[in-house]
Amino acid sequence: MSAIETLSPALLERLPAAVQTPAYHRAALAAGMAHLGVGAFHRCHQAEYTDDLLSLHFDRWGVIGINIRPPSLTETLGRQSGLYTRLIRENSHIEARVIGSILEVVDSQASAAPALAVLSSPDIELVTMTVTEKGYCHIPSSGELDLSHPDIIHDLANPEAPRSVPGLLAQALELRRATHGRPLTLLSCDNIPTNGVILETAVRTFAERRGNGLADWIAGHTTFPSAMVDRIAPAVTQDDLDSVEQWFGYRDAAVAVGEPFRQWVIERKFAGRVPRWDLVGATFVDDVTPFEHLKMRVLNGAQTTLATLGVLAGLEHTSDAIADPLLAAFIKRMLVEETLPTLTPVPGMEPLAYVEQSLSRLRNTAIRHRNHQIATDGSQKIVQRLLNPIRDRLRQGESIALLSIPVAGWMAYLIQASEKFGKRWPVSDPYAGKVAAIADATGRDAKALVAGILAIDTIFDPGLAANETFRKAVTSALDGLLSDDPMATVRRNLKQADTTRLKRPARSA
Ligand code: CS2
């Protein structure tokens, strides 16, 4: 029996017909952009759009992938010359395609030098990035750069050897200014509201602190478009790698798995040439905000809610949580009754249809999205997914009986990971230590727990934290969620929402 081969350029010719391969002359492709943070999401999203673009309209838009945090790429994508299999899965449907847009990968974890060499190269005209919410080193409640962040303190003292994303980009821009002076588009593809503004604020604030004229140069030579990105693409498992081997007969250490749905809405704000992603399904707009609110509040809001309540209910994946009749009813009513009224109209999108479509995406059983994965870094996600719609509801004088539950759900998730609550599960969140310390000091007193957690003003803006309706709703929900029957609270609040609805006069549309 011949040994199983690993994916490589030479193997492309011999792949089974069921696996689609790049439809362009990859050897002729030159790198025109870089991507920071080559994880499952990038491989399922921007790299695929670029692959589509190259098939339709060949240009020099090859991608150099850079990781400044683990995992290392050399042993996976690097060995495969940047090639990987992108699987689209929906229940029993499977579609396989090898993506060719990533030309080269660069590991820059030990030192910033390799990343800086790429980012400052005159050939690179655009940099996309998915560095997770916390990668921007910003304060979630205000969007400002967190000057007390250890990496930012380090980078301001050592600007030539940066560790943080803002420090790295500022130094790359400094090198560009000192060498060729060519402009650069920095396109954030992370799931934070006004991601372009957050990135620009972080890089500008950092550059201003350096105080060498860099901030002015950046203002004239760099743009930071905002973007809304969407595709559910969970962390890849050994099972996914084994499946490719089993189904198609080759080994691929860099498989990516996603759902069929994808969306990319990009602010029209480029510093130089524009990759025509709009030819392959992306949308260029003047204002991303309504799209981003819709997506973060509906799809992501539902995911975070199902994730933390799902863990509390002992359920493993999103699809398990939404298969639970109570959670399914809860999520739909929360979105329709409380979230949708906070949204501004989105051109070409019908809100109720969007909710239905989002829920059906979450029911996809082939996408094994772990509730613990989505609950990771919840402190960086709840502002845009839950707290902003809650603020809008309170401003409108409307009920938050349903939206307050997942806020308490996030608290209960971190509280129960503390010593005092028996460390029920391991968690990963920059605020986990802080919440655990509050829980250890407070014990099971919901009012005191909520008071302690709402005082974290980098997550909860003081105006919201002081709102009595909000405090009461979250306290009562947390009390129930910490009990032996957490789902009773979900049931009770649904009933309470019924009563409120019956008492109110019907609102005209
Ligand atoms: C998820 C997102 O882990 C998470 O926070 O909610 O990664 C989500 O799957 C994507 O935003 C979908 O576009």
PDB file of C-alpha atoms in Angstrom, residues 38-256:
ATOM      1  CA  VAL A  38      -4.148  32.973   9.872  1.00  0.00           C
ATOM      2  CA  GLY A  39      -6.736  30.900  11.704  1.00  0.00           C
ATOM      3  CA  ALA A  40      -9.802  28.924  10.691  1.00  0.00           C
ATOM      4  CA  PHE A  41     -11.797  32.089  10.064  1.00  0.00           C
ATOM      5  CA  HIS A  42      -9.329  33.666   7.639  1.00  0.00           C
ATOM      6  CA  ARG A  43      -8.976  30.407   5.746  1.00  0.00           C
ATOM      7  CA  CYS A  44     -12.757  30.156   5.428  1.00  0.00           C
ATOM      8  CA  HIS A  45     -13.378  33.794   4.622  1.00  0.00           C
ATOM      9  CA  GLN A  46     -10.957  36.403   3.208  1.00  0.00           C
ATOM     10  CA  ALA A  47      -8.619  33.786   1.687  1.00  0.00           C
ATOM     11  CA  GLU A  48     -11.577  32.134  -0.051  1.00  0.00           C
ATOM     12  CA  TYR A  49     -12.947  35.448  -1.393  1.00  0.00           C
ATOM     13  CA  THR A  50      -9.445  36.204  -2.726  1.00  0.00           C
ATOM     14  CA  ASP A  51      -9.256  32.758  -4.297  1.00  0.00           C
ATOM     15  CA  ASP A  52     -12.605  33.470  -6.000  1.00  0.00           C
ATOM     16  CA  LEU A  53     -11.303  36.829  -7.141  1.00  0.00           C
ATOM     17  CA  LEU A  54      -8.134  35.352  -8.619  1.00  0.00           C
ATOM     18  CA  SER A  55     -10.169  32.794 -10.572  1.00  0.00           C
ATOM     19  CA  LEU A  56     -12.343  35.512 -12.048  1.00  0.00           C
ATOM     20  CA  HIS A  57      -9.970  38.398 -12.413  1.00  0.00           C
ATOM     21  CA  PHE A  58      -6.312  37.500 -12.105  1.00  0.00           C
ATOM     22  CA  ASP A  59      -4.180  40.186 -10.511  1.00  0.00           C
ATOM     23  CA  ARG A  60      -1.225  40.365  -8.157  1.00  0.00           C
ATOM     24  CA  TRP A  61      -3.234  39.796  -5.002  1.00  0.00           C
ATOM     25  CA  GLY A  62      -1.506  36.768  -3.528  1.00  0.00           C
ATOM     26  CA  VAL A  63      -1.505  36.716   0.294  1.00  0.00           C
ATOM     27  CA  ILE A  64       1.381  36.384   2.735  1.00  0.00           C
ATOM     28  CA  GLY A  65      -0.009  34.935   5.969  1.00  0.00           C
ATOM     29  CA  ILE A  66       1.593  36.037   9.224  1.00  0.00           C
ATOM     30  CA  ASN A  67       1.070  34.702  12.744  1.00  0.00           C
ATOM     31  CA  ILE A  68       2.459  36.643  15.674  1.00  0.00           C
ATOM     32  CA  ARG A  69       0.745  34.295  18.160  1.00  0.00           C
ATOM     33  CA  PRO A  70       0.514  30.486  18.177  1.00  0.00           C
ATOM     34  CA  PRO A  71      -0.170  28.268  16.380  1.00  0.00           C
ATOM     35  CA  SER A  72       2.944  28.196  14.282  1.00  0.00           C
ATOM     36  CA  LEU A  73       2.216  27.931  10.569  1.00  0.00           C
ATOM     37  CA  THR A  74       5.481  26.441   9.330  1.00  0.00           C
ATOM     38  CA  GLU A  75       4.602  22.833  10.007  1.00  0.00           C
ATOM     39  CA  THR A  76       1.105  23.035   8.574  1.00  0.00           C
ATOM     40  CA  LEU A  77       0.375  25.572   5.841  1.00  0.00           C
ATOM     41  CA  GLY A  78       4.088  26.237   5.340  1.00  0.00           C
ATOM     42  CA  ARG A  79       4.841  22.609   4.441  1.00  0.00           C
ATOM     43  CA  GLN A  80       1.927  22.624   2.022  1.00  0.00           C
ATOM     44  CA  SER A  81       3.136  25.815   0.227  1.00  0.00           C
ATOM     45  CA  GLY A  82       0.121  27.665   1.624  1.00  0.00           C
ATOM     46  CA  LEU A  83      -2.397  25.199   0.129  1.00  0.00           C
ATOM     47  CA  TYR A  84      -5.245  23.849   2.240  1.00  0.00           C
ATOM     48  CA  THR A  85      -8.629  22.232   1.878  1.00  0.00           C
ATOM     49  CA  ARG A  86     -11.681  24.317   2.658  1.00  0.00           C
ATOM     50  CA  LEU A  87     -14.689  22.163   3.477  1.00  0.00           C
ATOM     51  CA  ILE A  88     -18.170  23.611   3.349  1.00  0.00           C
ATOM     52  CA  ARG A  89     -20.513  21.528   5.460  1.00  0.00           C
ATOM     53  CA  GLU A  90     -24.228  21.672   6.015  1.00  0.00           C
ATOM     54  CA  ASN A  91     -25.823  18.676   7.695  1.00  0.00           C
ATOM     55  CA  SER A  92     -24.953  15.819   5.291  1.00  0.00           C
ATOM     56  CA  HIS A  93     -23.723  18.052   2.445  1.00  0.00           C
ATOM     57  CA  ILE A  94     -19.941  18.363   1.956  1.00  0.00           C
ATOM     58  CA  GLU A  95     -18.079  20.456  -0.569  1.00  0.00           C
ATOM     59  CA  ALA A  96     -14.279  20.384  -0.788  1.00  0.00           C
ATOM     60  CA  ARG A  97     -11.992  22.878  -2.445  1.00  0.00           C
ATOM     61  CA  VAL A  98      -8.281  23.579  -2.263  1.00  0.00           C
ATOM     62  CA  ILE A  99      -7.623  27.280  -1.784  1.00  0.00           C
ATOM     63  CA  GLY A 100      -4.496  28.704  -3.408  1.00  0.00           C
ATOM     64  CA  SER A 101      -4.496  32.388  -2.481  1.00  0.00           C
ATOM     65  CA  ILE A 102      -2.040  32.111   0.437  1.00  0.00           C
ATOM     66  CA  LEU A 103       1.389  32.089  -1.193  1.00  0.00           C
ATOM     67  CA  GLU A 104       3.664  32.078   1.789  1.00  0.00           C
ATOM     68  CA  VAL A 105       3.443  31.943   5.566  1.00  0.00           C
ATOM     69  CA  VAL A 106       5.604  33.713   8.113  1.00  0.00           C
ATOM     70  CA  ASP A 107       5.918  32.810  11.786  1.00  0.00           C
ATOM     71  CA  SER A 108       6.758  35.860  13.809  1.00  0.00           C
ATOM     72  CA  GLN A 109       6.176  34.717  17.370  1.00  0.00           C
ATOM     73  CA  ALA A 110       9.730  34.769  18.646  1.00  0.00           C
ATOM     74  CA  SER A 111      10.535  38.139  17.084  1.00  0.00           C
ATOM     75  CA  ALA A 112       8.632  40.844  15.239  1.00  0.00           C
ATOM     76  CA  ALA A 113      11.323  41.094  12.563  1.00  0.00           C
ATOM     77  CA  PRO A 114       9.841  38.625  10.022  1.00  0.00           C
ATOM     78  CA  ALA A 115       6.400  40.266  10.266  1.00  0.00           C
ATOM     79  CA  LEU A 116       7.898  43.755   9.970  1.00  0.00           C
ATOM     80  CA  ALA A 117       9.832  42.738   6.849  1.00  0.00           C
ATOM     81  CA  VAL A 118       6.589  41.722   5.124  1.00  0.00           C
ATOM     82  CA  LEU A 119       4.413  44.577   6.391  1.00  0.00           C
ATOM     83  CA  SER A 120       6.949  47.236   5.395  1.00  0.00           C
ATOM     84  CA  SER A 121       7.595  45.802   1.935  1.00  0.00           C
ATOM     85  CA  PRO A 122       6.647  48.144  -0.945  1.00  0.00           C
ATOM     86  CA  ASP A 123       4.929  45.172  -2.657  1.00  0.00           C
ATOM     87  CA  ILE A 124       2.359  44.929   0.134  1.00  0.00           C
ATOM     88  CA  GLU A 125      -0.464  47.410  -0.482  1.00  0.00           C
ATOM     89  CA  LEU A 126      -3.089  46.094   1.872  1.00  0.00           C
ATOM     90  CA  VAL A 127      -3.139  44.172   5.151  1.00  0.00           C
ATOM     91  CA  THR A 128      -6.205  42.303   6.355  1.00  0.00           C
ATOM     92  CA  MET A 129      -6.316  40.975   9.894  1.00  0.00           C
ATOM     93  CA  THR A 130      -8.203  38.630  12.207  1.00  0.00           C
ATOM     94  CA  VAL A 131      -6.395  38.947  15.515  1.00  0.00           C
ATOM     95  CA  THR A 132      -9.444  38.392  17.780  1.00  0.00           C
ATOM     96  CA  GLU A 133     -11.212  41.061  19.780  1.00  0.00           C
ATOM     97  CA  LYS A 134      -8.526  41.317  22.420  1.00  0.00           C
ATOM     98  CA  GLY A 135      -5.749  41.711  19.817  1.00  0.00           C
ATOM     99  CA  TYR A 136      -6.545  45.416  19.470  1.00  0.00           C
ATOM    100  CA  CYS A 137      -5.603  46.093  23.126  1.00  0.00           C
ATOM    101  CA  HIS A 138      -8.555  48.438  23.416  1.00  0.00           C
ATOM    102  CA  ILE A 139     -10.940  49.093  26.285  1.00  0.00           C
ATOM    103  CA  PRO A 140     -14.190  47.351  25.288  1.00  0.00           C
ATOM    104  CA  SER A 141     -16.504  49.929  26.897  1.00  0.00           C
ATOM    105  CA  SER A 142     -14.859  53.004  25.309  1.00  0.00           C
ATOM    106  CA  GLY A 143     -12.929  51.791  22.255  1.00  0.00           C
ATOM    107  CA  GLU A 144      -9.780  53.647  23.395  1.00  0.00           C
ATOM    108  CA  LEU A 145      -6.319  52.071  23.363  1.00  0.00           C
ATOM    109  CA  ASP A 146      -5.600  50.551  26.782  1.00  0.00           C
ATOM    110  CA  LEU A 147      -2.387  52.305  27.748  1.00  0.00           C
ATOM    111  CA  SER A 148      -2.125  50.122  30.854  1.00  0.00           C
ATOM    112  CA  HIS A 149      -2.014  46.922  28.741  1.00  0.00           C
ATOM    113  CA  PRO A 150       1.323  45.181  29.464  1.00  0.00           C
ATOM    114  CA  ASP A 151       2.084  44.697  25.747  1.00  0.00           C
ATOM    115  CA  ILE A 152       1.396  48.352  24.979  1.00  0.00           C
ATOM    116  CA  ILE A 153       3.618  49.444  27.877  1.00  0.00           C
ATOM    117  CA  HIS A 154       6.320  47.129  26.530  1.00  0.00           C
ATOM    118  CA  ASP A 155       5.947  48.356  22.946  1.00  0.00           C
ATOM    119  CA  LEU A 156       6.049  52.045  23.827  1.00  0.00           C
ATOM    120  CA  ALA A 157       9.332  51.376  25.628  1.00  0.00           C
ATOM    121  CA  ASN A 158      10.648  49.147  22.789  1.00  0.00           C
ATOM    122  CA  PRO A 159       8.966  50.365  19.598  1.00  0.00           C
ATOM    123  CA  GLU A 160      11.386  48.493  17.358  1.00  0.00           C
ATOM    124  CA  ALA A 161      10.574  45.107  18.897  1.00  0.00           C
ATOM    125  CA  PRO A 162       6.786  45.215  19.293  1.00  0.00           C
ATOM    126  CA  ARG A 163       4.608  42.430  20.725  1.00  0.00           C
ATOM    127  CA  SER A 164       1.158  43.917  20.244  1.00  0.00           C
ATOM    128  CA  VAL A 165      -0.795  44.419  17.018  1.00  0.00           C
ATOM    129  CA  PRO A 166      -0.960  48.245  17.396  1.00  0.00           C
ATOM    130  CA  GLY A 167       2.786  48.349  18.167  1.00  0.00           C
ATOM    131  CA  LEU A 168       3.609  46.075  15.220  1.00  0.00           C
ATOM    132  CA  LEU A 169       1.542  48.070  12.752  1.00  0.00           C
ATOM    133  CA  ALA A 170       2.926  51.398  13.999  1.00  0.00           C
ATOM    134  CA  GLN A 171       6.478  50.132  13.550  1.00  0.00           C
ATOM    135  CA  ALA A 172       5.688  48.733  10.089  1.00  0.00           C
ATOM    136  CA  LEU A 173       4.289  52.146   9.116  1.00  0.00           C
ATOM    137  CA  GLU A 174       7.386  53.834  10.535  1.00  0.00           C
ATOM    138  CA  LEU A 175       9.570  51.590   8.339  1.00  0.00           C
ATOM    139  CA  ARG A 176       7.418  52.351   5.300  1.00  0.00           C
ATOM    140  CA  ARG A 177       7.739  56.086   5.985  1.00  0.00           C
ATOM    141  CA  ALA A 178      11.521  55.794   6.357  1.00  0.00           C
ATOM    142  CA  THR A 179      12.055  53.685   3.231  1.00  0.00           C
ATOM    143  CA  HIS A 180       9.622  54.007   0.299  1.00  0.00           C
ATOM    144  CA  GLY A 181       6.730  56.071   1.701  1.00  0.00           C
ATOM    145  CA  ARG A 182       4.013  54.049  -0.053  1.00  0.00           C
ATOM    146  CA  PRO A 183       0.448  54.118   1.326  1.00  0.00           C
ATOM    147  CA  LEU A 184      -1.222  51.151   3.007  1.00  0.00           C
ATOM    148  CA  THR A 185      -4.786  49.999   3.660  1.00  0.00           C
ATOM    149  CA  LEU A 186      -5.239  48.287   7.028  1.00  0.00           C
ATOM    150  CA  LEU A 187      -8.461  46.286   6.924  1.00  0.00           C
ATOM    151  CA  SER A 188      -9.661  44.811  10.216  1.00  0.00           C
ATOM    152  CA  CYS A 189     -11.813  41.713   9.798  1.00  0.00           C
ATOM    153  CA  ASP A 190     -12.520  41.123  13.473  1.00  0.00           C
ATOM    154  CA  ASN A 191     -15.896  41.039  15.018  1.00  0.00           C
ATOM    155  CA  ILE A 192     -15.783  44.301  16.923  1.00  0.00           C
ATOM    156  CA  PRO A 193     -18.046  47.236  16.187  1.00  0.00           C
ATOM    157  CA  THR A 194     -16.475  49.974  14.042  1.00  0.00           C
ATOM    158  CA  ASN A 195     -13.417  47.766  13.774  1.00  0.00           C
ATOM    159  CA  GLY A 196     -11.702  50.249  11.437  1.00  0.00           C
ATOM    160  CA  VAL A 197     -12.158  53.051  13.949  1.00  0.00           C
ATOM    161  CA  ILE A 198     -10.914  50.883  16.830  1.00  0.00           C
ATOM    162  CA  LEU A 199      -7.843  49.898  14.821  1.00  0.00           C
ATOM    163  CA  GLU A 200      -7.167  53.453  13.689  1.00  0.00           C
ATOM    164  CA  THR A 201      -7.554  54.784  17.228  1.00  0.00           C
ATOM    165  CA  ALA A 202      -5.180  52.141  18.583  1.00  0.00           C
ATOM    166  CA  VAL A 203      -2.494  52.722  15.935  1.00  0.00           C
ATOM    167  CA  ARG A 204      -2.844  56.523  15.994  1.00  0.00           C
ATOM    168  CA  THR A 205      -2.765  56.733  19.802  1.00  0.00           C
ATOM    169  CA  PHE A 206       0.300  54.521  19.830  1.00  0.00           C
ATOM    170  CA  ALA A 207       2.010  56.603  17.119  1.00  0.00           C
ATOM    171  CA  GLU A 208       1.160  59.867  18.891  1.00  0.00           C
ATOM    172  CA  ARG A 209       2.840  58.542  22.021  1.00  0.00           C
ATOM    173  CA  ARG A 210       5.974  57.887  19.992  1.00  0.00           C
ATOM    174  CA  GLY A 211       5.834  61.565  19.116  1.00  0.00           C
ATOM    175  CA  ASN A 212       8.159  61.537  16.089  1.00  0.00           C
ATOM    176  CA  GLY A 213       5.755  62.812  13.432  1.00  0.00           C
ATOM    177  CA  LEU A 214       4.608  59.282  12.610  1.00  0.00           C
ATOM    178  CA  ALA A 215       0.979  60.004  13.510  1.00  0.00           C
ATOM    179  CA  ASP A 216       0.809  62.776  10.884  1.00  0.00           C
ATOM    180  CA  TRP A 217       2.362  60.544   8.236  1.00  0.00           C
ATOM    181  CA  ILE A 218      -0.148  57.810   9.061  1.00  0.00           C
ATOM    182  CA  ALA A 219      -3.033  60.262   8.711  1.00  0.00           C
ATOM    183  CA  GLY A 220      -1.926  61.061   5.154  1.00  0.00           C
ATOM    184  CA  HIS A 221      -0.890  57.590   3.961  1.00  0.00           C
ATOM    185  CA  THR A 222      -3.005  54.956   5.667  1.00  0.00           C
ATOM    186  CA  THR A 223      -6.696  54.104   5.678  1.00  0.00           C
ATOM    187  CA  PHE A 224      -8.583  51.917   8.104  1.00  0.00           C
ATOM    188  CA  PRO A 225     -11.859  50.785   6.527  1.00  0.00           C
ATOM    189  CA  SER A 226     -14.396  49.112   8.777  1.00  0.00           C
ATOM    190  CA  ALA A 227     -15.815  45.776   7.701  1.00  0.00           C
ATOM    191  CA  MET A 228     -18.509  43.329   8.685  1.00  0.00           C
ATOM    192  CA  VAL A 229     -17.398  39.740   8.219  1.00  0.00           C
ATOM    193  CA  ASP A 230     -19.509  36.637   8.552  1.00  0.00           C
ATOM    194  CA  ARG A 231     -19.096  32.888   8.258  1.00  0.00           C
ATOM    195  CA  ILE A 232     -19.294  30.315  11.019  1.00  0.00           C
ATOM    196  CA  ALA A 233     -15.960  28.511  10.997  1.00  0.00           C
ATOM    197  CA  PRO A 234     -15.183  26.758  14.291  1.00  0.00           C
ATOM    198  CA  ALA A 235     -11.753  25.653  15.460  1.00  0.00           C
ATOM    199  CA  VAL A 236     -10.665  22.685  13.377  1.00  0.00           C
ATOM    200  CA  THR A 237     -10.419  19.310  15.117  1.00  0.00           C
ATOM    201  CA  GLN A 238      -8.394  16.170  14.508  1.00  0.00           C
ATOM    202  CA  ASP A 239     -11.638  14.671  13.347  1.00  0.00           C
ATOM    203  CA  ASP A 240     -11.807  17.180  10.480  1.00  0.00           C
ATOM    204  CA  LEU A 241      -8.235  16.349   9.412  1.00  0.00           C
ATOM    205  CA  ASP A 242      -9.013  12.622   9.576  1.00  0.00           C
ATOM    206  CA  SER A 243     -12.194  13.127   7.547  1.00  0.00           C
ATOM    207  CA  VAL A 244     -10.289  14.672   4.634  1.00  0.00           C
ATOM    208  CA  GLU A 245      -7.899  11.749   4.676  1.00  0.00           C
ATOM    209  CA  GLN A 246     -10.743   9.273   4.807  1.00  0.00           C
ATOM    210  CA  TRP A 247     -12.931  10.915   2.158  1.00  0.00           C
ATOM    211  CA  PHE A 248     -10.334  12.139  -0.320  1.00  0.00           C
ATOM    212  CA  GLY A 249      -7.230  10.061   0.368  1.00  0.00           C
ATOM    213  CA  TYR A 250      -4.657  12.735   1.242  1.00  0.00           C
ATOM    214  CA  ARG A 251      -3.406  14.359   4.402  1.00  0.00           C
ATOM    215  CA  ASP A 252      -3.911  18.054   5.071  1.00  0.00           C
ATOM    216  CA  ALA A 253      -2.748  19.617   8.335  1.00  0.00           C
ATOM    217  CA  ALA A 254      -4.453  22.953   7.596  1.00  0.00           C
ATOM    218  CA  VAL A 255      -8.042  21.993   6.770  1.00  0.00           C
ATOM    219  CA  ALA A 256     -10.678  24.664   7.409  1.00  0.00           C
TER     220      ALA A 256
END
